[in-house]
mmCIF file with all atom_site columns, C-alpha atoms in Angstrom:
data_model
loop_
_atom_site.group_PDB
_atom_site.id
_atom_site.type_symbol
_atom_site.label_atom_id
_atom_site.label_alt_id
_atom_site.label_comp_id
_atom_site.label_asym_id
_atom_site.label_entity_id
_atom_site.label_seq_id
_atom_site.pdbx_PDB_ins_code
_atom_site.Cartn_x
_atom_site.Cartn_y
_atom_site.Cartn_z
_atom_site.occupancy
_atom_site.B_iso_or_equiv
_atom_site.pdbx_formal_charge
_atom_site.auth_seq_id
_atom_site.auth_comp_id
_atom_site.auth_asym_id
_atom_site.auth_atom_id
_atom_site.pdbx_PDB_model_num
ATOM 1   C CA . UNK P 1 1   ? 16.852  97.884  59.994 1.00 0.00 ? 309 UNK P CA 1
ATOM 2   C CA . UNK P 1 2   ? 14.033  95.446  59.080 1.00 0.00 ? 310 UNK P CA 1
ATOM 3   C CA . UNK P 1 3   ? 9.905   96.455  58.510 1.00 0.00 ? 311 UNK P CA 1
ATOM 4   C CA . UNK P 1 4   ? 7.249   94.666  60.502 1.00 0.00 ? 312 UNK P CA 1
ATOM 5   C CA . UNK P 1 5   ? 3.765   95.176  59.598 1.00 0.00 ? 313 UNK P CA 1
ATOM 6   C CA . UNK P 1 6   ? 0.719   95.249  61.807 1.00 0.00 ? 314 UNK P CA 1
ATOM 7   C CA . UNK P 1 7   ? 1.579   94.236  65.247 1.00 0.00 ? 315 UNK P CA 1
ATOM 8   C CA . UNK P 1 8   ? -0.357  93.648  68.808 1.00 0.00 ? 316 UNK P CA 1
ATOM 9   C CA . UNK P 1 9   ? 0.592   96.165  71.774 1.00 0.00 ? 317 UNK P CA 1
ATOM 10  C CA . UNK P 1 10  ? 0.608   95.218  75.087 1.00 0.00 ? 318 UNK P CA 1
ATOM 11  C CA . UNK P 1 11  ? 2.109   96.748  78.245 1.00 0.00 ? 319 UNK P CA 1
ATOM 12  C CA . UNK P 1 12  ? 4.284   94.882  81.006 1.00 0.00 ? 320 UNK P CA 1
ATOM 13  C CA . UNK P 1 13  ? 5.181   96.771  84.031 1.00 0.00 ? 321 UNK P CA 1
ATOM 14  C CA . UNK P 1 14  ? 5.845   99.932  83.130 1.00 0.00 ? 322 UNK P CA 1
ATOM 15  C CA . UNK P 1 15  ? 7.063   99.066  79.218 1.00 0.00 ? 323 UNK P CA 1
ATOM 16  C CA . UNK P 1 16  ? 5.780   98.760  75.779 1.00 0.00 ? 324 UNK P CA 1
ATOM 17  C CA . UNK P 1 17  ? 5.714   95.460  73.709 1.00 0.00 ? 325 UNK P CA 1
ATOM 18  C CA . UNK P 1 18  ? 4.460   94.571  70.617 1.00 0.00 ? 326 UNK P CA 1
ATOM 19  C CA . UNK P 1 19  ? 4.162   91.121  68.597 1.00 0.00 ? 327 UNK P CA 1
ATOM 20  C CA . UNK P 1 20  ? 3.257   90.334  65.340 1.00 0.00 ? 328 UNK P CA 1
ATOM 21  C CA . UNK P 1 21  ? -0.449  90.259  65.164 1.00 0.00 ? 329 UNK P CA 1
ATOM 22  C CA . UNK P 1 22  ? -0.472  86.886  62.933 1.00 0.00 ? 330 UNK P CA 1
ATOM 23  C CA . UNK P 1 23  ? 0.692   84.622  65.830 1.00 0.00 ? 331 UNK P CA 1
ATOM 24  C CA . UNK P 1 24  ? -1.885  86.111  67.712 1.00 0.00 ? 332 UNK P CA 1
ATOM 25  C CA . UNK P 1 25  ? -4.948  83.380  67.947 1.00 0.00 ? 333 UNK P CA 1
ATOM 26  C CA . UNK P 1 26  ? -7.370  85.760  70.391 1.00 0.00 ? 334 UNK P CA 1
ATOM 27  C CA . UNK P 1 27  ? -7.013  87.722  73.715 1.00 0.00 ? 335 UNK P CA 1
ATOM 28  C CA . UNK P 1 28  ? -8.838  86.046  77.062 1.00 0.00 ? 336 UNK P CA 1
ATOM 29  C CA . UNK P 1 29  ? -9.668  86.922  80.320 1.00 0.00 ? 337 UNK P CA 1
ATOM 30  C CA . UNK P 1 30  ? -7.535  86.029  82.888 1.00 0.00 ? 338 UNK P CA 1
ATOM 31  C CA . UNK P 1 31  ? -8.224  82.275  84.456 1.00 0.00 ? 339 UNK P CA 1
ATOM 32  C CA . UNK P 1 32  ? -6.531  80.437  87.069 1.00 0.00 ? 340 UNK P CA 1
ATOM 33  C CA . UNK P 1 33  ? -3.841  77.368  85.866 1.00 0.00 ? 341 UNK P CA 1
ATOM 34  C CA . UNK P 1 34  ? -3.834  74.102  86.936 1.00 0.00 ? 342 UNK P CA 1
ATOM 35  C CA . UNK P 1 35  ? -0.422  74.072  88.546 1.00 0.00 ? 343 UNK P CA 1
ATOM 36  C CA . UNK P 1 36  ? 2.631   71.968  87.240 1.00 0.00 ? 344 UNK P CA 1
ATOM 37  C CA . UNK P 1 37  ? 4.777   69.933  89.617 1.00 0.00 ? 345 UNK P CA 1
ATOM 38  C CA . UNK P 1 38  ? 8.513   71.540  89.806 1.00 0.00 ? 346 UNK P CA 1
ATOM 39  C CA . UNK P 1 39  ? 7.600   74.044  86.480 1.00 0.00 ? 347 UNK P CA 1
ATOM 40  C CA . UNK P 1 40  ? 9.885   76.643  86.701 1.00 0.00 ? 348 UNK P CA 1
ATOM 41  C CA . UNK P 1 41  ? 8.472   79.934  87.979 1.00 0.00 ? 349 UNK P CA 1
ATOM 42  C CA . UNK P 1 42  ? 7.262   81.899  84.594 1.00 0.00 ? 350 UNK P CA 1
ATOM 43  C CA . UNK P 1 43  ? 5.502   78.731  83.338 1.00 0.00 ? 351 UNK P CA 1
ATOM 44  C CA . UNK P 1 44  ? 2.356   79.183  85.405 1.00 0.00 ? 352 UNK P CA 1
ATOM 45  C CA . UNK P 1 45  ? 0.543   75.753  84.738 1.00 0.00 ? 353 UNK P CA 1
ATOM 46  C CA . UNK P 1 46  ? -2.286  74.783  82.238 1.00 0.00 ? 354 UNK P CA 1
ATOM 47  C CA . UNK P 1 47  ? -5.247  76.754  81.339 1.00 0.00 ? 355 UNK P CA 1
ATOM 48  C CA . UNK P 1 48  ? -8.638  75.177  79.273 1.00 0.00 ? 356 UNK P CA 1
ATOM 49  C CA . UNK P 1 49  ? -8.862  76.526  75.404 1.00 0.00 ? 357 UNK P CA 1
ATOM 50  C CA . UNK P 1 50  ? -12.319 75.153  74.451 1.00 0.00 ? 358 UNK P CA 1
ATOM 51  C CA . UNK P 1 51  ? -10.883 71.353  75.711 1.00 0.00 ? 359 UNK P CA 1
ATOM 52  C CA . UNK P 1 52  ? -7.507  72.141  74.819 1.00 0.00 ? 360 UNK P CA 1
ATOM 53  C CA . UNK P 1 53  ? -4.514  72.400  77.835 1.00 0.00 ? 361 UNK P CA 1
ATOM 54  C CA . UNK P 1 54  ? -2.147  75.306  76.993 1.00 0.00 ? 362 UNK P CA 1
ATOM 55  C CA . UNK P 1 55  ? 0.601   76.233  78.908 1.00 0.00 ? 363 UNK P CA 1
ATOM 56  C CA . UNK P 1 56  ? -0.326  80.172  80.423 1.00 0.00 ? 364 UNK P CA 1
ATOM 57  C CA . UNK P 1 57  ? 3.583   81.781  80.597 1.00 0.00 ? 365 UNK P CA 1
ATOM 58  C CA . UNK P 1 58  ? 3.771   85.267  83.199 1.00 0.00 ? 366 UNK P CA 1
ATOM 59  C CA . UNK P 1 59  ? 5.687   87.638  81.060 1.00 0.00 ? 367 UNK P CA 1
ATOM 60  C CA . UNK P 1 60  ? 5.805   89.886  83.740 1.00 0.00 ? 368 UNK P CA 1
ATOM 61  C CA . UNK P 1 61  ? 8.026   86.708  85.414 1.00 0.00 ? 369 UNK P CA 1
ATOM 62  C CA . UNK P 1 62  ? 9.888   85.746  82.510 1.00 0.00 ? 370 UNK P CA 1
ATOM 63  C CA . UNK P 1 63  ? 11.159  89.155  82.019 1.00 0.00 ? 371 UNK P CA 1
ATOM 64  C CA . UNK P 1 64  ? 12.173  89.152  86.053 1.00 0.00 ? 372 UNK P CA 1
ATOM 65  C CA . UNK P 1 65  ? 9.493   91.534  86.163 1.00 0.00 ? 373 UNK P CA 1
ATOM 66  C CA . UNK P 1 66  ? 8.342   91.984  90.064 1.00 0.00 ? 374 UNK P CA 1
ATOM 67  C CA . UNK P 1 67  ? 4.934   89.609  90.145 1.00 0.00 ? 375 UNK P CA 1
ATOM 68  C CA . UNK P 1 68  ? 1.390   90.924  90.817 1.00 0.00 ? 376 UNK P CA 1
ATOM 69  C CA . UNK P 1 69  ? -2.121  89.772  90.913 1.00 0.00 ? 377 UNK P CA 1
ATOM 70  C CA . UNK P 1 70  ? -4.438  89.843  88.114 1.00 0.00 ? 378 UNK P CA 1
ATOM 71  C CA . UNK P 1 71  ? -6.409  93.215  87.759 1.00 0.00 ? 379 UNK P CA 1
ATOM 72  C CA . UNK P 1 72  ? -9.029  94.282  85.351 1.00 0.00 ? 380 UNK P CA 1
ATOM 73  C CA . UNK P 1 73  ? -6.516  95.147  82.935 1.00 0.00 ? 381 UNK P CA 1
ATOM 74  C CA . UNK P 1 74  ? -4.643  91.497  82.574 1.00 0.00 ? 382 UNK P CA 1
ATOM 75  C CA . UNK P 1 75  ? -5.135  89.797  79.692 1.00 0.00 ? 383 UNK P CA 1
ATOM 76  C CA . UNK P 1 76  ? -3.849  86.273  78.397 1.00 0.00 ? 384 UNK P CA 1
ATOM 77  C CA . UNK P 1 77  ? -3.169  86.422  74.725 1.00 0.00 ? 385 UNK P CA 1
ATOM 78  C CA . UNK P 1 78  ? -2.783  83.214  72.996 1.00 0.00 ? 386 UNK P CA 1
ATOM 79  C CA . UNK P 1 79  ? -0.238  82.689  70.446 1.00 0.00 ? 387 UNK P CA 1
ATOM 80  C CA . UNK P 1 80  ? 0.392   80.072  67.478 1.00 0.00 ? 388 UNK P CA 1
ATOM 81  C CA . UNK P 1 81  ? 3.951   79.619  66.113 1.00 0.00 ? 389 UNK P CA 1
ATOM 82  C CA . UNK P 1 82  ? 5.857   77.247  64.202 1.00 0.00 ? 390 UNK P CA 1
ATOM 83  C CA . UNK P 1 83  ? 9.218   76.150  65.670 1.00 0.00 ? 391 UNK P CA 1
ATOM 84  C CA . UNK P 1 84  ? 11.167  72.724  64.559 1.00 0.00 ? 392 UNK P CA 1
ATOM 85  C CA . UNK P 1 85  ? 8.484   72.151  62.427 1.00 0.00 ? 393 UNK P CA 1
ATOM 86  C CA . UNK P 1 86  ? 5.650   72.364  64.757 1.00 0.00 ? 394 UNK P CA 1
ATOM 87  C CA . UNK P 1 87  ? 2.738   74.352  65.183 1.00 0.00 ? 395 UNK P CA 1
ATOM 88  C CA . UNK P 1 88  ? 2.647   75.338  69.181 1.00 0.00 ? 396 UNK P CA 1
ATOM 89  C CA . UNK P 1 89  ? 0.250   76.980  71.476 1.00 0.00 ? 397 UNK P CA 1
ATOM 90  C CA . UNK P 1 90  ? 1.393   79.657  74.280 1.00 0.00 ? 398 UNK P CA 1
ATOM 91  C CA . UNK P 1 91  ? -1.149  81.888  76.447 1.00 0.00 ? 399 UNK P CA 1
ATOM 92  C CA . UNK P 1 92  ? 1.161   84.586  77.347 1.00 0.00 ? 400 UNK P CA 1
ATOM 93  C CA . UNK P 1 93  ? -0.093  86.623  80.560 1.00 0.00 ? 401 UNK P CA 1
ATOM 94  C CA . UNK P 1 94  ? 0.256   90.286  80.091 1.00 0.00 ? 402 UNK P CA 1
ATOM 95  C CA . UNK P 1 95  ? -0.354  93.269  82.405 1.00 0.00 ? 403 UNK P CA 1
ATOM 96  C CA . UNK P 1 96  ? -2.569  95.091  79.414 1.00 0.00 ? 404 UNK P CA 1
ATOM 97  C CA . UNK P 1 97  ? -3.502  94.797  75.645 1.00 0.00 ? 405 UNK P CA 1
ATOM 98  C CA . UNK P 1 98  ? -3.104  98.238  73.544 1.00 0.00 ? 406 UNK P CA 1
ATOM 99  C CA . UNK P 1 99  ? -3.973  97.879  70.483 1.00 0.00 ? 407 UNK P CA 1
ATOM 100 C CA . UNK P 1 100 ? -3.406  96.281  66.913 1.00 0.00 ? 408 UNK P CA 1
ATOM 101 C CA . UNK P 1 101 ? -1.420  98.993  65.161 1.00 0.00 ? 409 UNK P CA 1
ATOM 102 C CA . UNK P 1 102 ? 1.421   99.833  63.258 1.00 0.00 ? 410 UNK P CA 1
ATOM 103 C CA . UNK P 1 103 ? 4.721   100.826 64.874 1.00 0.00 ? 411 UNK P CA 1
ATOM 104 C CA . UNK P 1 104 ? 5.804   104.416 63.914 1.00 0.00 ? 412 UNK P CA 1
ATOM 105 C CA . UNK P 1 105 ? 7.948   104.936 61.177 1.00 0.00 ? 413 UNK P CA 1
ATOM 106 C CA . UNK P 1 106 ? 6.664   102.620 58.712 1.00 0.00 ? 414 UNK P CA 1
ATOM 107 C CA . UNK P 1 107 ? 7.046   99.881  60.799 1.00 0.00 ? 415 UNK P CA 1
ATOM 108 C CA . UNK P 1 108 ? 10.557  100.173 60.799 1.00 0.00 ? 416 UNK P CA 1
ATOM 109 C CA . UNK P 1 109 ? 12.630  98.294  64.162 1.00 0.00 ? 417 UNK P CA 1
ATOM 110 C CA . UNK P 1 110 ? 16.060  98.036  64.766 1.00 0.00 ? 418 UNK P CA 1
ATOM 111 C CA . UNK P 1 111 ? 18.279  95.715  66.639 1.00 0.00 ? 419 UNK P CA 1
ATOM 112 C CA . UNK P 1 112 ? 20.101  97.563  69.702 1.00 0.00 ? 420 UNK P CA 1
ATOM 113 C CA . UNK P 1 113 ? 23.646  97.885  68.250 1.00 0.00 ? 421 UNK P CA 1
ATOM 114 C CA . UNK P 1 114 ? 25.354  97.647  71.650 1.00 0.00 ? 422 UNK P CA 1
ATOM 115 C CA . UNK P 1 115 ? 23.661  95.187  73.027 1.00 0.00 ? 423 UNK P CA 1
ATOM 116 C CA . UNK P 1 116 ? 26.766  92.820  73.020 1.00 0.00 ? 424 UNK P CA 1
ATOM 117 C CA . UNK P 1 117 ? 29.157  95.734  75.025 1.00 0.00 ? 425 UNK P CA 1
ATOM 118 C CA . UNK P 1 118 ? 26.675  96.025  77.467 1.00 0.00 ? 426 UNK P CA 1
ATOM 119 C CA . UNK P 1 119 ? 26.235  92.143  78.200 1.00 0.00 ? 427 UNK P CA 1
ATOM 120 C CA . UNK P 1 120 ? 22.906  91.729  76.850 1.00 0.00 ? 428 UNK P CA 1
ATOM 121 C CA . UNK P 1 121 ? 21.439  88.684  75.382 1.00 0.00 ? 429 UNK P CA 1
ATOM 122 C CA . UNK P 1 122 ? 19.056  90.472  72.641 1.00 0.00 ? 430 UNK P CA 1
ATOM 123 C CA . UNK P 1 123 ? 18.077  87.184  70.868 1.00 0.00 ? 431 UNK P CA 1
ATOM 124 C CA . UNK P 1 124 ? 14.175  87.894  72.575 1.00 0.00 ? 432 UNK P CA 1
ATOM 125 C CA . UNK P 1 125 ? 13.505  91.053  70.468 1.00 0.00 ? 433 UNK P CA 1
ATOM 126 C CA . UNK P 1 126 ? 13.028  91.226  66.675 1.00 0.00 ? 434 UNK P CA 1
ATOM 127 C CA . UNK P 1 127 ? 13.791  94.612  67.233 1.00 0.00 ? 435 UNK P CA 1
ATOM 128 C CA . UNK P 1 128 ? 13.540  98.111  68.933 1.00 0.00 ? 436 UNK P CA 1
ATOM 129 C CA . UNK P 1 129 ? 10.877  100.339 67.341 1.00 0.00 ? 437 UNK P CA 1
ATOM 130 C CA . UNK P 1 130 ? 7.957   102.961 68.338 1.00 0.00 ? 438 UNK P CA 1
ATOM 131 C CA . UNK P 1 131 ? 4.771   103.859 68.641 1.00 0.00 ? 439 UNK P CA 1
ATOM 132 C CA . UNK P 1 132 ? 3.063   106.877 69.162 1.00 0.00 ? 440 UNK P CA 1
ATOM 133 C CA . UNK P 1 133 ? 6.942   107.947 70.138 1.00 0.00 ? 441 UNK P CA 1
ATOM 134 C CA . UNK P 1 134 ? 7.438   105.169 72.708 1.00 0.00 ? 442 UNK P CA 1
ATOM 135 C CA . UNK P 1 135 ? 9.814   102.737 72.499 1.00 0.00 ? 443 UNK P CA 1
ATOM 136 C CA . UNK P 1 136 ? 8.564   99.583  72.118 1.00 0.00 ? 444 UNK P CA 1
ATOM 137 C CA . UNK P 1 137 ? 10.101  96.113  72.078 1.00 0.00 ? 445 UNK P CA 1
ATOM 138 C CA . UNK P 1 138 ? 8.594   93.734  69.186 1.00 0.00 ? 446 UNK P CA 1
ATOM 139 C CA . UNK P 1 139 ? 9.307   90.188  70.877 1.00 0.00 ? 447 UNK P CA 1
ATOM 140 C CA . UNK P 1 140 ? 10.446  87.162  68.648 1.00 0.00 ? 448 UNK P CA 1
ATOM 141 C CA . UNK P 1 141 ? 7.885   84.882  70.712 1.00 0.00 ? 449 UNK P CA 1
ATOM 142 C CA . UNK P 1 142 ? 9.683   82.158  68.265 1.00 0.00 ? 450 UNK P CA 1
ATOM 143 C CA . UNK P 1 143 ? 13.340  82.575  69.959 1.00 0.00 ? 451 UNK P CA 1
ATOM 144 C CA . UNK P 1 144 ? 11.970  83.663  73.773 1.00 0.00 ? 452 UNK P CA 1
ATOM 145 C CA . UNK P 1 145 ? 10.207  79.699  73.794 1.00 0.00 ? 453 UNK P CA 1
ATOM 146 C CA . UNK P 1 146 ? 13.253  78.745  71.757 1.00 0.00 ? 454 UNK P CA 1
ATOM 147 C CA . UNK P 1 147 ? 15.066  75.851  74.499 1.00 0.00 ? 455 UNK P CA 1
ATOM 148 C CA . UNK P 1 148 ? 18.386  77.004  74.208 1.00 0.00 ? 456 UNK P CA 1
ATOM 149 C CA . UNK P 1 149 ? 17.581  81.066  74.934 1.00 0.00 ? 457 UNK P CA 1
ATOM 150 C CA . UNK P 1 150 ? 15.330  79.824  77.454 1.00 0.00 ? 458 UNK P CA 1
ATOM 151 C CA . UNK P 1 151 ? 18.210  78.009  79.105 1.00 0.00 ? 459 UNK P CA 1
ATOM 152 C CA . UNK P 1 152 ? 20.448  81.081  78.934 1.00 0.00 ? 460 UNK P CA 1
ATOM 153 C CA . UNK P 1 153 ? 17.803  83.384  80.292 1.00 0.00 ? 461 UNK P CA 1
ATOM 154 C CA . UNK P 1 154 ? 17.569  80.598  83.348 1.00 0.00 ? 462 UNK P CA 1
ATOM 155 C CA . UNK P 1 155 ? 21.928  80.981  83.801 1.00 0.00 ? 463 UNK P CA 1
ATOM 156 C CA . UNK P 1 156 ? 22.090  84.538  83.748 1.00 0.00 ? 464 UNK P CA 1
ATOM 157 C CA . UNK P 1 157 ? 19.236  84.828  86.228 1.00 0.00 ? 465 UNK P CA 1
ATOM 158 C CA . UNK P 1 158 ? 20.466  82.281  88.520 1.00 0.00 ? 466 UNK P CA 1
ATOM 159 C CA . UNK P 1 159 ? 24.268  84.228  88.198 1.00 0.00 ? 467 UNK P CA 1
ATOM 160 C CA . UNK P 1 160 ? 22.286  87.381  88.648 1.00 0.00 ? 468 UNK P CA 1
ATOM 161 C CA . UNK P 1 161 ? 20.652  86.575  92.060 1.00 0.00 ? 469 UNK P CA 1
ATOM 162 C CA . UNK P 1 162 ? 17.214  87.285  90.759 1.00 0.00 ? 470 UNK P CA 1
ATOM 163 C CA . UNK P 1 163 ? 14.742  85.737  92.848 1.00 0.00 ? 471 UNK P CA 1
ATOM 164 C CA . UNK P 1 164 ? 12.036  83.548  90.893 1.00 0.00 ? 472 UNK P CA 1
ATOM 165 C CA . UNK P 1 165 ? 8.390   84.889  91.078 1.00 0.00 ? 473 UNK P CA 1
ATOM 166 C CA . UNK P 1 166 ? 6.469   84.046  94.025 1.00 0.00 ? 474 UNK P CA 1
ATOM 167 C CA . UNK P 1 167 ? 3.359   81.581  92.558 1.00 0.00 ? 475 UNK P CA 1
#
């Protein structure tokens, strides 16, 4: 069982999700992406951070969620991480930001202990934990952009017969 501290809520679909607050840079309104050519279906295209091009991700797609227009609820929430030694920008589209809060039991999350029996790649979560009693998933944004889970993710989809998100 490991501790997280304050974390950032957000809902996609009909699920909870949380990340650690201090990756978060700030929240934004939704904007439309200049498009990529062949970018695979979650990677949405570029969006403008005061003169800087991020890449905007759909985690509604990425997590072979079913895709939907913005609302007045969608949010784009731009993260910083370090990974190989780099500092790296994400927008990450969401279907709602929560809240900055504290997961329930002293911020304690654990790992889903039969994940591997039920053929289930966990290496996206930090952890299982909740808030306000609901489960929620805290995301390791670090391994979900990490190449060779992203490549993974792409197999068992393909093996799956998921159908990419419509842009």
């Amino acid at each position: 069982m490991e501790r997280v501290n304050t974390v950032l809520t957000f809902a996609v679909a009909d699920s909870l999700f949380a990340v650690e607050v201090g990756i978060v840079q700030e929240i934004l309104s939704p904007q439309k992406p200049s498009r990529l050519p062949k970018a695979p279906p979650y990677l949405q295209g570029l969006i403008d951070v005061r003169g800087t091009s991020v890449a905007l991700v759909d985690l509604r797609c990425l997590l072979d969620e079913e895709s939907r227009p913005d609302d007045e609820d969608t949010r784009i929430m731009l993260l910083c991480f370090e990974a190989d030694g780099e500092r790296h920008y994400i927008a990450l589209r969401v279907d709602r930001v929560i809240e900055v809060a504290q997961l329930d039991d002293d911020g304690h999350v654990a790992p889903l202990s039969e994940a591997k029996m039920l053929d289930w790649d966990p290496r996206m979560l930090l952890g299982i934990g909740r808030r306000d009693g609901v489960i929620t998933a805290l995301l390791d944004i670090r391994a979900i952009f990490d190449p060779t889970v992203m490549a993974a993710t792409r197999t068992r989809n393909n093996l799956g017969g998921t159908t990419p998100c419509p842009s």
